[in-house]
Amino acid sequence: MAGRGCGKRRYGETGFEAWGGYMEAKKSKLENQFDNMPDKNKEGIFKNISIFVNGLTEPPAAELKQLMHHNGGTYHHYYRSRGERATTHIIASNLPHAKLKQHQRKLVVRPEWITESLSAGRLLDYRQYLLLPPENPLLSCMGSASTSKAGGGAHAPSEVAEIGAGAEPDYDDDDEECESFPPDSSSDDDEVDQEGDPEPIADNDDECDDSAEATETAGPSTAAPSAASSAPAPPTDRSPVKRAGQPNFLQEFYQKSRLHHISEMKALFRDYVARLQDAPDDGYPERARLLAWSRQRDQSADQTSERDGDDEEDMEREPAGEDSLTTGDATVIAHVDMDCFFVSVGLRSRPELRGRPVAVTHSRGGAEPAVRPGEDRAAEADAYRARRSGKSAGEGGGGSGAGGKEPSWMAGGLHGSMAEIASCSYEARAAGVKNGMFMGAALKLCPDLQTIPYDFAAYREVALAMYDTVCGLTRRVQAVSCDELFADCSELLRQTDVSPLRLAEYIRHAVRRETGCPASVGLGPNILLARLATSRAKPDGQFHVPAGRAAEFMLDQRVRDLPGVGRTTAEQLHRLGADSCRQLQRLELAQLQRHLGPRTGRQLHEFCRGIDTRAVTPHAPRRSVSAEVNYGIRFGGAAEMASFVNELCAELQSRMTAAAFLADSVTVKVMVRAAGAPTETAKFMGHGVCDTLSRSGRLATPTDRLETLRREVAALLAALHVAPSEVRGLGLQAGRTLATAARGKPPAAASVTTAPPPPPQQPAQTSAVVYSAEEAARLVGGVDRPVERPSLPPVPTFCGTADLSCIRRLVVEWLGSGPHPEREDEAALAVYLSALVDARLLEPARGLLVLMGRRLTADGPPQWLEALQRLTDTVQRRVGVIHGGTLSLPPLPRPRANVTTATSAAAAVTAI
DNA sequence: ATCCTCCCCTAC
DNA sequence: TAAGGTAGGGGAGGAT
Ligand SMILES: Nc1ccn([C@H]2C[C@H](O)[C@@H](COP(=O)(O)OP(=O)(O)OP(=O)(O)O)O2)c(=O)n1
Ligand SMILES: [Mg+2]
Ligand SMILES: [Mg+2]
């Protein structure tokens, strides 16, 4: 029952003004209020100008609206492509490429046009404020073939048929993502784990001590760019702080960036393991030690009593006593992961800190950092939260709210040091500290927290020792990170007659012996279970989940702990009522796929049952090489930015050469300060809350030539049209399309795997029926796609626009507009859908129904599902009458009564 | 159906 | 102060 859509005929072009409930209320509230308002300025400078605001702008949409109305202009909440009252200009600060294509480029203007016109007291030439270049000649000057497909593409650059402003000004969303703060603490938002009783043996013979504390600004560099044409770099360095563009910025940054180091090491160990595959046989030297050690354990066990320290702390042991049985021909995967890796390495030379809460971080304790002018931590936190909540808006049918938890690093607001903690000891974790957390937040939780500096060289040596140790037992190893790997031990166990658990203990023993650092080991019949077992094993332990116990083991796992399920996915699943795997198992495959996509849905369906068919993969060919910096980026002008990009190109090129990598595509990524975000970031020289934009182009020939890269990158960057002063991050990525070795269904392409997909427990359910409906749907679409339409009926419009992406947005917002749909809205939508059917636009109609189905949850208010059911029925009836047959749709969640079943397989087409 | 681009998410 | 990188899976939506 929102506002009556009574008398307004003002947008009468459409004939669908019945759209009265939610949308109408919005219109009248937001727009019409000004009709009766002090806008006597019918003769203001914006006379005959009407704007639509797309995305976040500065000043914000609400303010622009005021400015327009008080100066004779009109503000449209939706883009109107035609009619007497068509929108004359689109106002935007950033437009994602995907949406750009749909706009008439000549109409997209920066908000400064409005503000500066007002300042000038007259209407300035909007062409001086175009967001996009008048033409797109930039692309054609690229020496590559990129333009052909990428840029303007197949369609005329002049006027693309449609226009679609993708959004409505209210909840931002429309503009691109950002995400700004740290990726999230590693452990994430779960809670504290157990505390550690860790620290076992103390026998450590530090090899690579780290007295080195005062790491000074190392000399030249580590992987210095290959000289070549070093950019002239006109150092405009005015600012005393170091930032991008300063002489040694890039090298210094990378030298101190932990994330850079762990990424680099990951690549290093991938390569290491890959090379090992072809190395001559070394006889697995570690195996002899394993056998000797195991024998010794047997003896000492005999003397004591039990066979092995099995049930001590391990639930890994199956009560059914099939312990050693598992050795048969079963697959056993081991997952090895160092305990609080960076901390453990640091503690080797700081025994006095053992048993205390310790963190590795750049922060040196000390006084609270002074507040910098322009910095506003609270505002930045708000901007971040606003951004994030905008993203999930419209989901869940207005019902199940419950915004997710905030990342742990925000704990207690943004106070104190913004230095991140790379790793913290288990004593610190007991207080709630997590990896990735800001020091300021951590100190609030744990005032006694001790800090130690990084020692990247030592991490590398320890990691290498760990890899060597495991690879001395088997080469069937997959590198996960510098402190973590998977090893397929099936063959090893078969050949050595050692129990899985004994092997795990030995691995831990050997790693400790070689490194002085504790590792934990998880064992399972597949990668998934091995990984989950490790979290049960930590710290400093081992845990085995045999195939026979997998089902029960999974039940109480949290979905958030499944690999691939992060904060966002966990929130989506929460909305579907699944926090545990037990609950997740109750969701139907089709429902998961509807909400999360076909592949993600399928994987979750399998993972929550303990099913994982991935094989340990020692070597997979690299598909991309990239270099990016999102810290310390503050450009004084275009020249500075260009110069830095050249530097980054050289860095990228150097990495490509080192990896013998030839690229056939290049992507430029830019982080731009989000409208509304403080200019000065909470974290010193950080990127703050940003929008991220990217643009990619193809290269004519696979190459690693610096000049080619530079030219392409410069063109792509120009095409992004970012103001240099607003840029907060820059990244370059080189990509290569691998020889298509039967892609499509099986996710993996050609890579060296270790074993055939281990069929875990549970009969591998065959899923033939899943896609049938969808496939059929496409058939319908094809049948109906008559490109040749003699005299087609007018393209239906809805809410004043014919632009489908705009309409999709409106519909999504509508779904989140309240506990139940307004009848007027539903009726208007029904009219529109019917018009689509009449116009033979079945795909768009079906698309809208699918979209709605995807956003609604079964547990939400049933009214929405019922409305969707009615809309679906309406469309189906009409399709049947007019075209014959039925649209094929994925099954809806049924609130109660089961009516939808008919849609399954058979009902598909029946087309005429 | 399949490809492509531009993201989004995840993990360390 | 602070050093917020990097690679890969995958989805949405459009083009073909
Ligand atoms: N947000 C993060 C997460 C991890 N790391 C680095 C430091 C860690 O020591 C190392 C390994 O990451 P893990 O996830 O394995 O975490 P830890 O080894 O520190 O602890 P755990 O015992 O949980 O494995 O990667 C980091 O710099 N920043
Ligand atoms: Mg670890
Ligand atoms: Mg790890």
PDB file of N, CA and C in Angstrom, chain A residues 554-557 580-586 608:
ATOM      1  N   MET A 554      31.724 -34.451   8.945  1.00  0.00           N
ATOM      2  CA  MET A 554      31.274 -33.259   8.248  1.00  0.00           C
ATOM      3  C   MET A 554      30.111 -32.567   8.936  1.00  0.00           C
ATOM      4  N   LEU A 555      29.259 -33.335   9.564  1.00  0.00           N
ATOM      5  CA  LEU A 555      27.999 -32.780  10.047  1.00  0.00           C
ATOM      6  C   LEU A 555      28.150 -31.505  10.856  1.00  0.00           C
ATOM      7  N   ASP A 556      29.131 -31.479  11.715  1.00  0.00           N
ATOM      8  CA  ASP A 556      29.231 -30.316  12.607  1.00  0.00           C
ATOM      9  C   ASP A 556      30.256 -29.296  12.149  1.00  0.00           C
ATOM     10  N   GLN A 557      30.741 -29.444  10.950  1.00  0.00           N
ATOM     11  CA  GLN A 557      31.630 -28.411  10.415  1.00  0.00           C
ATOM     12  C   GLN A 557      30.804 -27.179  10.073  1.00  0.00           C
ATOM     13  N   SER A 580      25.826 -24.672   9.307  1.00  0.00           N
ATOM     14  CA  SER A 580      26.625 -25.884   9.471  1.00  0.00           C
ATOM     15  C   SER A 580      26.462 -26.753   8.233  1.00  0.00           C
ATOM     16  N   CYS A 581      27.383 -27.656   8.088  1.00  0.00           N
ATOM     17  CA  CYS A 581      27.272 -28.564   6.949  1.00  0.00           C
ATOM     18  C   CYS A 581      26.041 -29.451   7.067  1.00  0.00           C
ATOM     19  N   ARG A 582      25.678 -29.726   8.298  1.00  0.00           N
ATOM     20  CA  ARG A 582      24.465 -30.519   8.482  1.00  0.00           C
ATOM     21  C   ARG A 582      23.267 -29.794   7.853  1.00  0.00           C
ATOM     22  N   GLN A 583      23.198 -28.509   8.121  1.00  0.00           N
ATOM     23  CA  GLN A 583      22.101 -27.725   7.542  1.00  0.00           C
ATOM     24  C   GLN A 583      22.257 -27.583   6.035  1.00  0.00           C
ATOM     25  N   LEU A 584      23.481 -27.408   5.617  1.00  0.00           N
ATOM     26  CA  LEU A 584      23.724 -27.244   4.185  1.00  0.00           C
ATOM     27  C   LEU A 584      23.297 -28.493   3.413  1.00  0.00           C
ATOM     28  N   GLN A 585      23.467 -29.617   4.028  1.00  0.00           N
ATOM     29  CA  GLN A 585      23.090 -30.868   3.368  1.00  0.00           C
ATOM     30  C   GLN A 585      21.599 -30.941   3.080  1.00  0.00           C
ATOM     31  N   ARG A 586      20.843 -30.167   3.823  1.00  0.00           N
ATOM     32  CA  ARG A 586      19.390 -30.228   3.620  1.00  0.00           C
ATOM     33  C   ARG A 586      18.945 -29.400   2.419  1.00  0.00           C
ATOM     34  N   CYS A 608      29.853 -30.259   1.443  1.00  0.00           N
ATOM     35  CA  CYS A 608      29.218 -30.391   2.762  1.00  0.00           C
ATOM     36  C   CYS A 608      28.959 -31.850   3.096  1.00  0.00           C
TER      37      CYS A 608
END
